[in-house]
Amino acid sequence: MPPYTSISSPLIARQPVKAVYVLYALSTTLFLHLPYAALKFILPFARPHPKWTYYQSLINTLVGNGLVILAKIRMQTPVTLAAGVEKGRFVVMEGVEGRRLEGVARSEQVKPGKVGGTWYPEAMPGRWEEEEERKGGVVLMFHGGAYITGSGRDGTCAGAAKLLIKALPDIRVLAVDYRLSCHSRCHFPAALQDAISAYSYLLNEKGIPASKIVLCGDSAGGNLCLALLRYIADQGPREIGTPLPWPVGALLWSPWLNLAQVQDLGIIASNTDYLFQAFVGWGVEAFVGPSGFSANDPYISPVRHPFVCKTALWIMAGGLELLYDSIMEFKEGMEGLEGRGELVVHVESLANHDIFLLGDVLGFQTERERCIGIATNWMAEKGVGKAL
C-alpha cells in the first residue's frame, strides 16, 4: 500500500531530514531524558505517581518519547495478507460485498477488500458444528494503536490473547489485521468495513452463533468495537442478506471515545500516561482527515453519542490514564438509555492507558492479569467459555 502523506509535517517525515531527526531524537532520549529520569525517579515522590515502581515510572517516560518519535517521522506499519511466522494460524477473510454495506460503511473513496487475521491458540479447522475441542466460543479482537500502528499478529496480540485463553481454555481468539490509516485510501470507514467483514466471516463462513461471539478491543480497537455495534444498531431493512445479529458481549479496554478532543490532550497531558498529542494527533489526522467526515461523527467519537446497544458491555479504564474522563462520560450517557444491554465499568486505579495490550511492557502485569480474570469471569457468565 502506498503511504498516506501527512500535511502537518511533511519535511521531517522525508529523507534526509528524517534520518537527521531520528539521530537527534534518539541521542537526546538516551543521553539526556533517560539519565535525568533515571536519577529523578529514585525518589518515590518524584515519580509520576508515588505508588508506582521505579520501573513503571521509567518505562512510561520511554514509551511516551518513543511514540512521539514514531509519530513525527510517520512510521509506516505494513499490512500484508502473507501468512508470515503465524503460518497456519493466519487466515485471509473475504471482504463483505460493497452492495451489502449501508450507511457510513458505504463509501465511494474506500472499498472493502480481503482482511487478514490470526487465530489463537490454533486455527479453527472447520465450521462451528464440527468444533469439538473449543466449544466455549470465539473472541473477535481488534488491536489498538490509534488506527495507525499495530496488528493482529503475534508481535502485538499474542500476549493478551494467550491470557484470555489461559483463563478460558475452551475458547479461540481471532485477532484482525484491519487496514491502518497511515496507508492510502485506508481512512474511515476502512477499519469499520474490515470489522464487518471479520464478524460476517465468523457468522457465515464458520457458522458461529452470535451468542458465542464476544468482541474485544483496546484503545482504537475499543472505538472500532463500538462503531461495529452502532452499525448493527443502525441497520435497516435489507434487500440483500439479513441484518447482522448482536454479539453476546464486548470487552472494551481503555477505549478511545473522543477523537474530536485530541488537541486537548496536548493541554491536559499528564506524567501518568504515555499518550501525547503528537501520536494521537497523527492518528486522527490520518483516520478522519481524508474521509470527509467530522471527528465529532457518532461513529468516530461516540463519547457524547449514546445509543441503544443490545450487546452487553464490559469496559476497563485506568484510573491514571488520559482517556479516563471520556470513558466515564460515555458510561453516564449510556446508563441513561432504556432498552440497552448490561453495562459494567471496571477501574484499575493505578493503571494508565491500555494495560490489556501493554501491561507486561509497562510494568502492570499483575493488574493486567487481574483485569483479564474479572473480564473472563464476566464472559463465562454470558455463556462464552468456562472459567477454571
mmCIF file of C-alpha atoms in Angstrom:
data_model
loop_
_atom_site.group_PDB
_atom_site.id
_atom_site.type_symbol
_atom_site.label_atom_id
_atom_site.label_comp_id
_atom_site.label_asym_id
_atom_site.label_seq_id
_atom_site.Cartn_x
_atom_site.Cartn_y
_atom_site.Cartn_z
ATOM 1 C CA MET A 1 0.000 0.000 0.000
ATOM 2 C CA PRO A 2 1.366 3.490 -0.782
ATOM 3 C CA PRO A 3 1.910 5.594 2.345
ATOM 4 C CA TYR A 4 -0.505 8.289 3.373
ATOM 5 C CA THR A 5 1.320 11.627 3.100
ATOM 6 C CA SER A 6 0.668 13.883 6.059
ATOM 7 C CA ILE A 7 0.177 17.607 5.524
ATOM 8 C CA SER A 8 1.208 18.594 9.053
ATOM 9 C CA SER A 9 4.981 17.965 8.937
ATOM 10 C CA PRO A 10 5.986 16.553 5.541
ATOM 11 C CA LEU A 11 9.603 17.639 5.755
ATOM 12 C CA ILE A 12 10.524 15.791 8.945
ATOM 13 C CA ALA A 13 8.983 12.586 7.588
ATOM 14 C CA ARG A 14 11.160 12.597 4.453
ATOM 15 C CA GLN A 15 14.798 11.763 3.914
ATOM 16 C CA PRO A 16 17.374 13.083 4.624
ATOM 17 C CA VAL A 17 15.669 15.249 7.272
ATOM 18 C CA LYS A 18 14.037 12.139 8.712
ATOM 19 C CA ALA A 19 17.379 10.439 9.370
ATOM 20 C CA VAL A 20 18.819 13.573 10.979
ATOM 21 C CA TYR A 21 15.789 13.943 13.248
ATOM 22 C CA VAL A 22 15.850 10.264 14.308
ATOM 23 C CA LEU A 23 19.534 10.524 15.215
ATOM 24 C CA TYR A 24 18.879 13.719 17.177
ATOM 25 C CA ALA A 25 15.786 12.312 18.944
ATOM 26 C CA LEU A 26 17.463 9.059 19.923
ATOM 27 C CA SER A 27 20.550 10.865 21.171
ATOM 28 C CA THR A 28 18.608 13.297 23.348
ATOM 29 C CA THR A 29 16.439 10.464 24.690
ATOM 30 C CA LEU A 30 19.352 8.180 25.554
ATOM 31 C CA PHE A 31 21.814 10.789 26.811
ATOM 32 C CA LEU A 32 19.548 13.466 28.255
ATOM 33 C CA HIS A 33 15.955 12.439 29.027
ATOM 34 C CA LEU A 34 16.723 8.884 30.163
ATOM 35 C CA PRO A 35 19.601 9.739 32.564
ATOM 36 C CA TYR A 36 17.569 12.615 34.027
ATOM 37 C CA ALA A 37 14.530 10.404 34.578
ATOM 38 C CA ALA A 38 16.671 7.565 35.937
ATOM 39 C CA LEU A 39 18.019 9.835 38.675
ATOM 40 C CA LYS A 40 14.780 11.689 39.338
ATOM 41 C CA PHE A 41 12.659 8.563 39.827
ATOM 42 C CA ILE A 42 14.916 7.166 42.524
ATOM 43 C CA LEU A 43 12.810 9.321 44.827
ATOM 44 C CA PRO A 44 9.233 7.939 45.073
ATOM 45 C CA PHE A 45 7.671 11.387 45.489
ATOM 46 C CA ALA A 46 9.291 12.494 42.201
ATOM 47 C CA ARG A 47 7.733 9.671 40.196
ATOM 48 C CA PRO A 48 4.617 10.187 38.029
ATOM 49 C CA HIS A 49 2.701 8.616 40.917
ATOM 50 C CA PRO A 50 4.214 7.914 44.344
ATOM 51 C CA LYS A 51 2.798 4.367 44.353
ATOM 52 C CA TRP A 52 4.363 3.495 41.025
ATOM 53 C CA THR A 53 7.533 1.408 40.964
ATOM 54 C CA TYR A 54 10.814 2.728 39.624
ATOM 55 C CA TYR A 55 10.415 0.590 36.502
ATOM 56 C CA GLN A 56 6.847 1.759 35.837
ATOM 57 C CA SER A 57 7.932 5.370 36.102
ATOM 58 C CA LEU A 58 10.921 4.988 33.807
ATOM 59 C CA ILE A 59 9.248 2.892 31.113
ATOM 60 C CA ASN A 60 6.255 5.250 30.959
ATOM 61 C CA THR A 61 8.662 8.054 30.012
ATOM 62 C CA LEU A 62 10.479 5.942 27.416
ATOM 63 C CA VAL A 63 7.306 4.671 25.740
ATOM 64 C CA GLY A 64 5.917 8.202 25.533
ATOM 65 C CA ASN A 65 9.099 9.533 23.949
ATOM 66 C CA GLY A 66 9.184 6.606 21.535
ATOM 67 C CA LEU A 67 5.640 7.193 20.322
ATOM 68 C CA VAL A 68 6.360 10.870 19.733
ATOM 69 C CA ILE A 69 9.353 9.946 17.559
ATOM 70 C CA LEU A 70 7.330 7.413 15.560
ATOM 71 C CA ALA A 71 4.567 9.961 15.042
ATOM 72 C CA LYS A 72 6.841 12.734 13.852
ATOM 73 C CA ILE A 73 8.570 10.555 11.239
ATOM 74 C CA ARG A 74 5.236 8.989 10.222
ATOM 75 C CA MET A 75 6.482 5.437 10.804
ATOM 76 C CA GLN A 76 4.640 3.080 8.441
ATOM 77 C CA THR A 77 3.297 -0.216 9.794
ATOM 78 C CA PRO A 78 2.872 -2.686 6.922
ATOM 79 C CA VAL A 79 -0.411 -4.563 6.488
ATOM 80 C CA THR A 80 0.029 -7.705 4.414
ATOM 81 C CA LEU A 81 -2.033 -10.765 3.584
ATOM 82 C CA ALA A 82 1.024 -13.040 3.663
ATOM 83 C CA ALA A 83 0.976 -15.646 6.443
ATOM 84 C CA GLY A 84 4.359 -14.827 7.984
ATOM 85 C CA VAL A 85 5.508 -16.546 11.182
ATOM 86 C CA GLU A 86 1.871 -17.188 12.119
ATOM 87 C CA LYS A 87 1.754 -19.768 9.279
ATOM 88 C CA GLY A 88 -1.385 -21.904 9.509
ATOM 89 C CA ARG A 89 -2.938 -19.700 12.187
ATOM 90 C CA PHE A 90 -3.222 -16.826 9.723
ATOM 91 C CA VAL A 91 -6.410 -16.598 7.687
ATOM 92 C CA VAL A 92 -7.484 -14.366 4.822
ATOM 93 C CA MET A 93 -11.155 -13.411 5.019
ATOM 94 C CA GLU A 94 -13.158 -12.219 2.052
ATOM 95 C CA GLY A 95 -14.336 -8.629 2.278
ATOM 96 C CA VAL A 96 -18.052 -8.094 2.541
ATOM 97 C CA GLU A 97 -19.619 -7.144 -0.784
ATOM 98 C CA GLY A 98 -19.905 -3.384 -1.181
ATOM 99 C CA ARG A 99 -23.568 -3.633 -2.112
ATOM 100 C CA ARG A 100 -24.264 -5.279 1.240
ATOM 101 C CA LEU A 101 -22.899 -2.295 3.142
ATOM 102 C CA GLU A 102 -25.119 0.552 4.193
ATOM 103 C CA GLY A 103 -24.901 3.929 5.893
ATOM 104 C CA VAL A 104 -21.447 5.269 6.724
ATOM 105 C CA ALA A 105 -19.785 1.954 5.830
ATOM 106 C CA ARG A 106 -20.576 2.511 2.145
ATOM 107 C CA SER A 107 -18.005 4.831 0.607
ATOM 108 C CA GLU A 108 -17.006 5.925 -2.883
ATOM 109 C CA GLN A 109 -13.420 6.517 -1.715
ATOM 110 C CA VAL A 110 -12.892 3.393 0.380
ATOM 111 C CA LYS A 111 -13.912 -0.045 -0.820
ATOM 112 C CA PRO A 112 -13.998 -3.290 1.178
ATOM 113 C CA GLY A 113 -11.310 -5.864 0.485
ATOM 114 C CA LYS A 114 -9.771 -9.023 1.866
ATOM 115 C CA VAL A 115 -8.885 -8.962 5.556
ATOM 116 C CA GLY A 116 -6.176 -10.861 7.412
ATOM 117 C CA GLY A 117 -6.486 -12.326 10.881
ATOM 118 C CA THR A 118 -4.565 -14.540 13.286
ATOM 119 C CA TRP A 119 -6.147 -17.375 15.249
ATOM 120 C CA TYR A 120 -5.078 -18.221 18.807
ATOM 121 C CA PRO A 121 -4.102 -20.792 20.022
ATOM 122 C CA GLU A 122 -4.619 -22.507 16.649
ATOM 123 C CA ALA A 123 -6.806 -22.065 13.592
ATOM 124 C CA MET A 124 -10.417 -23.205 13.742
ATOM 125 C CA PRO A 125 -10.310 -26.149 11.323
ATOM 126 C CA GLY A 126 -13.930 -26.268 10.171
ATOM 127 C CA ARG A 127 -17.357 -24.910 10.935
ATOM 128 C CA TRP A 128 -18.839 -24.448 14.393
ATOM 129 C CA GLU A 129 -20.982 -27.580 14.235
ATOM 130 C CA GLU A 130 -17.789 -29.596 13.701
ATOM 131 C CA GLU A 131 -15.941 -27.963 16.595
ATOM 132 C CA GLU A 132 -15.035 -30.431 19.336
ATOM 133 C CA GLU A 133 -12.187 -29.069 21.457
ATOM 134 C CA ARG A 134 -13.147 -25.399 21.887
ATOM 135 C CA LYS A 135 -16.914 -25.060 22.080
ATOM 136 C CA GLY A 136 -16.766 -22.184 24.562
ATOM 137 C CA GLY A 137 -16.890 -19.520 21.883
ATOM 138 C CA VAL A 138 -14.747 -17.042 19.974
ATOM 139 C CA VAL A 139 -13.313 -13.653 20.899
ATOM 140 C CA LEU A 140 -13.065 -11.313 17.903
ATOM 141 C CA MET A 141 -10.186 -9.000 18.786
ATOM 142 C CA PHE A 142 -9.368 -5.550 17.375
ATOM 143 C CA HIS A 143 -5.969 -4.187 18.413
ATOM 144 C CA GLY A 144 -5.169 -0.643 19.469
ATOM 145 C CA GLY A 145 -2.637 1.792 18.023
ATOM 146 C CA ALA A 146 -4.540 4.994 17.109
ATOM 147 C CA TYR A 147 -5.590 3.391 13.802
ATOM 148 C CA ILE A 148 -2.033 3.880 12.504
ATOM 149 C CA THR A 149 0.012 1.088 14.069
ATOM 150 C CA GLY A 150 -0.309 -2.416 15.489
ATOM 151 C CA SER A 151 -1.659 -5.656 14.063
ATOM 152 C CA GLY A 152 -3.494 -8.829 14.997
ATOM 153 C CA ARG A 153 -0.299 -10.842 14.659
ATOM 154 C CA ASP A 154 1.893 -12.376 17.343
ATOM 155 C CA GLY A 155 4.053 -9.286 17.833
ATOM 156 C CA THR A 156 1.056 -7.259 19.007
ATOM 157 C CA CYS A 157 -1.733 -9.531 20.204
ATOM 158 C CA ALA A 158 -0.207 -12.861 21.259
ATOM 159 C CA GLY A 159 0.318 -11.938 24.919
ATOM 160 C CA ALA A 160 -3.211 -10.678 25.550
ATOM 161 C CA ALA A 161 -4.805 -13.461 23.516
ATOM 162 C CA LYS A 162 -2.918 -16.135 25.439
ATOM 163 C CA LEU A 163 -4.050 -14.667 28.771
ATOM 164 C CA LEU A 164 -7.684 -14.781 27.635
ATOM 165 C CA ILE A 165 -7.266 -18.421 26.601
ATOM 166 C CA LYS A 166 -5.410 -19.277 29.806
ATOM 167 C CA ALA A 167 -8.446 -18.105 31.775
ATOM 168 C CA LEU A 168 -10.958 -19.712 29.385
ATOM 169 C CA PRO A 169 -9.234 -22.747 27.807
ATOM 170 C CA ASP A 170 -12.262 -23.694 25.684
ATOM 171 C CA ILE A 171 -12.284 -20.506 23.550
ATOM 172 C CA ARG A 172 -10.454 -19.294 20.477
ATOM 173 C CA VAL A 173 -9.364 -15.762 19.642
ATOM 174 C CA LEU A 174 -9.335 -14.268 16.151
ATOM 175 C CA ALA A 175 -7.288 -11.049 16.041
ATOM 176 C CA VAL A 176 -7.992 -8.899 12.989
ATOM 177 C CA ASP A 177 -5.472 -7.072 10.791
ATOM 178 C CA TYR A 178 -7.789 -4.233 9.851
ATOM 179 C CA ARG A 179 -6.478 -1.585 7.447
ATOM 180 C CA LEU A 180 -4.384 1.175 9.012
ATOM 181 C CA SER A 181 -4.977 4.818 8.161
ATOM 182 C CA CYS A 182 -1.290 5.527 7.538
ATOM 183 C CA HIS A 183 -1.832 3.906 4.134
ATOM 184 C CA SER A 184 -3.545 5.449 1.133
ATOM 185 C CA ARG A 185 -7.363 5.110 0.964
ATOM 186 C CA CYS A 186 -7.429 3.289 4.285
ATOM 187 C CA HIS A 187 -9.046 6.077 6.300
ATOM 188 C CA PHE A 188 -12.537 5.885 7.796
ATOM 189 C CA PRO A 189 -14.597 3.761 7.119
ATOM 190 C CA ALA A 190 -11.949 1.194 6.059
ATOM 191 C CA ALA A 191 -11.492 -0.287 9.549
ATOM 192 C CA LEU A 192 -15.265 -0.476 10.044
ATOM 193 C CA GLN A 193 -15.646 -2.303 6.727
ATOM 194 C CA ASP A 194 -12.968 -4.780 7.845
ATOM 195 C CA ALA A 195 -14.697 -5.273 11.205
ATOM 196 C CA ILE A 196 -17.969 -6.026 9.416
ATOM 197 C CA SER A 197 -16.136 -8.483 7.140
ATOM 198 C CA ALA A 198 -14.456 -10.281 10.051
ATOM 199 C CA TYR A 199 -17.677 -10.536 12.057
ATOM 200 C CA SER A 200 -19.532 -11.775 8.965
ATOM 201 C CA TYR A 201 -16.786 -14.373 8.435
ATOM 202 C CA LEU A 202 -17.361 -15.832 11.889
ATOM 203 C CA LEU A 203 -21.130 -15.854 11.432
ATOM 204 C CA ASN A 204 -21.360 -17.111 7.866
ATOM 205 C CA GLU A 205 -18.156 -18.922 6.924
ATOM 206 C CA LYS A 206 -17.593 -20.512 10.327
ATOM 207 C CA GLY A 207 -21.246 -20.748 11.370
ATOM 208 C CA ILE A 208 -20.582 -19.456 14.887
ATOM 209 C CA PRO A 209 -23.752 -18.239 16.625
ATOM 210 C CA ALA A 210 -23.699 -14.613 17.776
ATOM 211 C CA SER A 211 -24.429 -15.880 21.290
ATOM 212 C CA LYS A 212 -20.918 -17.387 21.284
ATOM 213 C CA ILE A 213 -19.040 -14.340 19.994
ATOM 214 C CA VAL A 214 -17.516 -11.623 22.182
ATOM 215 C CA LEU A 215 -15.931 -8.546 20.639
ATOM 216 C CA CYS A 216 -12.724 -7.309 22.238
ATOM 217 C CA GLY A 217 -10.872 -4.083 21.550
ATOM 218 C CA ASP A 218 -8.271 -1.929 23.252
ATOM 219 C CA SER A 219 -7.880 1.821 22.689
ATOM 220 C CA ALA A 220 -8.636 2.392 18.976
ATOM 221 C CA GLY A 221 -9.793 -1.223 18.867
ATOM 222 C CA GLY A 222 -12.395 -0.372 21.504
ATOM 223 C CA ASN A 223 -13.508 2.533 19.329
ATOM 224 C CA LEU A 224 -13.843 0.095 16.412
ATOM 225 C CA CYS A 225 -15.921 -2.335 18.503
ATOM 226 C CA LEU A 226 -18.388 0.447 19.266
ATOM 227 C CA ALA A 227 -18.502 1.509 15.605
ATOM 228 C CA LEU A 228 -19.406 -2.071 14.658
ATOM 229 C CA LEU A 229 -22.086 -2.225 17.363
ATOM 230 C CA ARG A 230 -23.521 1.129 16.251
ATOM 231 C CA TYR A 231 -23.608 -0.169 12.687
ATOM 232 C CA ILE A 232 -25.603 -3.185 13.889
ATOM 233 C CA ALA A 233 -27.976 -0.848 15.747
ATOM 234 C CA ASP A 234 -28.437 1.376 12.681
ATOM 235 C CA GLN A 235 -29.193 -1.414 10.208
ATOM 236 C CA GLY A 236 -32.412 -1.018 8.290
ATOM 237 C CA PRO A 237 -34.484 -3.480 6.238
ATOM 238 C CA ARG A 238 -32.302 -5.199 3.630
ATOM 239 C CA GLU A 239 -32.859 -6.206 0.053
ATOM 240 C CA ILE A 240 -29.732 -8.395 0.123
ATOM 241 C CA GLY A 241 -28.925 -10.701 3.013
ATOM 242 C CA THR A 242 -30.053 -10.408 6.597
ATOM 243 C CA PRO A 243 -29.093 -7.843 9.261
ATOM 244 C CA LEU A 244 -26.098 -8.661 11.433
ATOM 245 C CA PRO A 245 -27.132 -10.036 14.846
ATOM 246 C CA TRP A 246 -25.885 -8.625 18.143
ATOM 247 C CA PRO A 247 -22.846 -10.428 19.610
ATOM 248 C CA VAL A 248 -23.415 -11.534 23.172
ATOM 249 C CA GLY A 249 -20.779 -9.250 24.681
ATOM 250 C CA ALA A 250 -17.930 -6.793 24.126
ATOM 251 C CA LEU A 251 -14.798 -6.114 26.160
ATOM 252 C CA LEU A 252 -13.553 -2.536 25.772
ATOM 253 C CA TRP A 253 -10.122 -1.821 27.232
ATOM 254 C CA SER A 254 -9.247 1.872 27.618
ATOM 255 C CA PRO A 255 -11.477 2.652 24.618
ATOM 256 C CA TRP A 256 -10.659 5.769 22.598
ATOM 257 C CA LEU A 257 -14.013 7.553 22.615
ATOM 258 C CA ASN A 258 -13.322 11.189 21.790
ATOM 259 C CA LEU A 259 -11.137 11.690 18.731
ATOM 260 C CA ALA A 260 -12.577 15.185 18.307
ATOM 261 C CA GLN A 261 -10.891 16.270 21.535
ATOM 262 C CA VAL A 262 -7.435 15.170 20.502
ATOM 263 C CA GLN A 263 -5.999 18.691 20.520
ATOM 264 C CA ASP A 264 -6.853 18.967 24.197
ATOM 265 C CA LEU A 265 -4.505 16.104 25.020
ATOM 266 C CA GLY A 266 -1.618 18.471 24.491
ATOM 267 C CA ILE A 267 -3.074 20.685 27.205
ATOM 268 C CA ILE A 268 -4.078 18.057 29.747
ATOM 269 C CA ALA A 269 -1.124 15.729 29.175
ATOM 270 C CA SER A 270 -0.131 14.072 32.422
ATOM 271 C CA ASN A 271 3.038 12.427 33.646
ATOM 272 C CA THR A 272 0.971 9.339 34.454
ATOM 273 C CA ASP A 273 0.254 8.495 30.827
ATOM 274 C CA TYR A 274 2.440 7.937 27.795
ATOM 275 C CA LEU A 275 -0.080 9.328 25.283
ATOM 276 C CA PHE A 276 0.875 12.649 23.757
ATOM 277 C CA GLN A 277 -0.799 14.889 21.202
ATOM 278 C CA ALA A 278 1.827 14.178 18.538
ATOM 279 C CA PHE A 279 0.899 10.487 18.376
ATOM 280 C CA VAL A 280 -2.877 10.624 18.723
ATOM 281 C CA GLY A 281 -2.986 13.764 16.592
ATOM 282 C CA TRP A 282 -1.376 11.862 13.729
ATOM 283 C CA GLY A 283 -3.929 9.096 14.268
ATOM 284 C CA VAL A 284 -6.881 11.467 13.998
ATOM 285 C CA GLU A 285 -5.404 13.288 11.014
ATOM 286 C CA ALA A 286 -4.882 10.066 9.066
ATOM 287 C CA PHE A 287 -8.129 8.381 10.157
ATOM 288 C CA VAL A 288 -10.530 11.299 9.754
ATOM 289 C CA GLY A 289 -8.800 13.930 7.615
ATOM 290 C CA PRO A 290 -9.235 12.459 4.112
ATOM 291 C CA SER A 291 -12.656 10.915 4.837
ATOM 292 C CA GLY A 292 -14.898 13.962 4.624
ATOM 293 C CA PHE A 293 -16.437 13.036 7.976
ATOM 294 C CA SER A 294 -16.312 15.189 11.080
ATOM 295 C CA ALA A 295 -14.281 13.942 14.032
ATOM 296 C CA ASN A 296 -17.494 14.505 16.026
ATOM 297 C CA ASP A 297 -19.376 11.908 13.987
ATOM 298 C CA PRO A 298 -21.019 9.317 16.306
ATOM 299 C CA TYR A 299 -19.105 6.514 14.568
ATOM 300 C CA ILE A 300 -15.789 8.267 15.211
ATOM 301 C CA SER A 301 -16.265 9.968 18.604
ATOM 302 C CA PRO A 302 -19.039 8.092 20.442
ATOM 303 C CA VAL A 303 -18.419 9.780 23.802
ATOM 304 C CA ARG A 304 -21.428 12.114 23.565
ATOM 305 C CA HIS A 305 -23.499 9.914 21.289
ATOM 306 C CA PRO A 306 -25.033 7.146 23.404
ATOM 307 C CA PHE A 307 -27.082 4.538 21.548
ATOM 308 C CA VAL A 308 -29.241 1.573 22.479
ATOM 309 C CA CYS A 309 -26.734 -1.271 22.362
ATOM 310 C CA LYS A 310 -28.251 -4.692 22.982
ATOM 311 C CA THR A 311 -24.815 -6.254 23.392
ATOM 312 C CA ALA A 312 -23.574 -6.400 26.986
ATOM 313 C CA LEU A 313 -20.547 -4.140 27.521
ATOM 314 C CA TRP A 314 -17.644 -4.624 29.916
ATOM 315 C CA ILE A 315 -15.343 -1.596 29.991
ATOM 316 C CA MET A 316 -11.974 -1.207 31.701
ATOM 317 C CA ALA A 317 -10.426 2.194 32.444
ATOM 318 C CA GLY A 318 -7.109 3.062 34.008
ATOM 319 C CA GLY A 319 -7.572 5.474 36.870
ATOM 320 C CA LEU A 320 -4.497 7.441 35.774
ATOM 321 C CA GLU A 321 -4.996 7.430 32.005
ATOM 322 C CA LEU A 322 -5.799 10.471 29.897
ATOM 323 C CA LEU A 323 -8.926 8.834 28.486
ATOM 324 C CA TYR A 324 -10.475 8.220 31.919
ATOM 325 C CA ASP A 325 -12.833 11.223 31.851
ATOM 326 C CA SER A 326 -14.186 10.422 28.393
ATOM 327 C CA ILE A 327 -14.820 6.811 29.408
ATOM 328 C CA MET A 328 -16.776 7.944 32.458
ATOM 329 C CA GLU A 329 -18.738 10.435 30.340
ATOM 330 C CA PHE A 330 -19.644 7.699 27.877
ATOM 331 C CA LYS A 331 -20.723 5.445 30.746
ATOM 332 C CA GLU A 332 -23.065 8.094 32.141
ATOM 333 C CA GLY A 333 -24.625 8.704 28.738
ATOM 334 C CA MET A 334 -25.214 5.017 28.084
ATOM 335 C CA GLU A 335 -26.676 4.433 31.553
ATOM 336 C CA GLY A 336 -29.427 6.947 30.806
ATOM 337 C CA LEU A 337 -30.852 4.863 27.951
ATOM 338 C CA GLU A 338 -33.667 2.353 28.293
ATOM 339 C CA GLY A 339 -33.622 -0.947 26.461
ATOM 340 C CA ARG A 340 -29.836 -1.314 26.358
ATOM 341 C CA GLY A 341 -27.806 -4.321 27.369
ATOM 342 C CA GLU A 342 -25.778 -4.665 30.547
ATOM 343 C CA LEU A 343 -23.010 -2.130 31.157
ATOM 344 C CA VAL A 344 -20.144 -2.792 33.565
ATOM 345 C CA VAL A 345 -17.167 -0.480 34.107
ATOM 346 C CA HIS A 346 -14.059 -1.608 35.974
ATOM 347 C CA VAL A 347 -11.478 0.976 37.041
ATOM 348 C CA GLU A 348 -7.905 -0.081 37.767
ATOM 349 C CA SER A 349 -6.924 2.822 39.997
ATOM 350 C CA LEU A 350 -3.143 2.989 39.491
ATOM 351 C CA ALA A 351 -3.038 1.952 35.831
ATOM 352 C CA ASN A 352 -2.567 4.174 32.815
ATOM 353 C CA HIS A 353 -3.615 3.562 29.215
ATOM 354 C CA ASP A 354 -4.200 0.114 27.695
ATOM 355 C CA ILE A 355 -2.614 -2.295 30.130
ATOM 356 C CA PHE A 356 -4.559 -5.055 28.349
ATOM 357 C CA LEU A 357 -2.158 -4.874 25.419
ATOM 358 C CA LEU A 358 0.919 -3.328 27.069
ATOM 359 C CA GLY A 359 0.688 -4.291 30.737
ATOM 360 C CA ASP A 360 3.759 -6.522 30.561
ATOM 361 C CA VAL A 361 5.821 -3.751 28.953
ATOM 362 C CA LEU A 362 4.552 -1.002 31.258
ATOM 363 C CA GLY A 363 5.089 -2.946 34.469
ATOM 364 C CA PHE A 364 1.403 -3.583 35.170
ATOM 365 C CA GLN A 365 1.402 -7.345 34.597
ATOM 366 C CA THR A 366 -0.328 -8.091 37.917
ATOM 367 C CA GLU A 367 -3.047 -5.530 37.235
ATOM 368 C CA ARG A 368 -3.385 -6.809 33.672
ATOM 369 C CA GLU A 369 -3.923 -10.396 34.755
ATOM 370 C CA ARG A 370 -6.380 -9.316 37.453
ATOM 371 C CA CYS A 371 -8.459 -7.352 34.945
ATOM 372 C CA ILE A 372 -8.434 -10.188 32.417
ATOM 373 C CA GLY A 373 -9.555 -12.549 35.178
ATOM 374 C CA ILE A 374 -12.505 -10.283 36.004
ATOM 375 C CA ALA A 375 -13.374 -9.859 32.316
ATOM 376 C CA THR A 376 -13.250 -13.579 31.517
ATOM 377 C CA ASN A 377 -15.411 -14.430 34.531
ATOM 378 C CA TRP A 378 -17.923 -11.937 33.138
ATOM 379 C CA MET A 379 -17.680 -13.646 29.730
ATOM 380 C CA ALA A 380 -18.325 -17.035 31.303
ATOM 381 C CA GLU A 381 -21.461 -15.636 32.944
ATOM 382 C CA LYS A 382 -22.633 -14.711 29.435
ATOM 383 C CA GLY A 383 -22.128 -18.280 28.249
ATOM 384 C CA VAL A 384 -18.812 -17.801 26.442
ATOM 385 C CA GLY A 385 -16.128 -20.066 27.857
ATOM 386 C CA LYS A 386 -15.838 -21.881 31.147
ATOM 387 C CA ALA A 387 -13.591 -20.319 33.752
ATOM 388 C CA LEU A 388 -11.049 -22.535 35.503
#
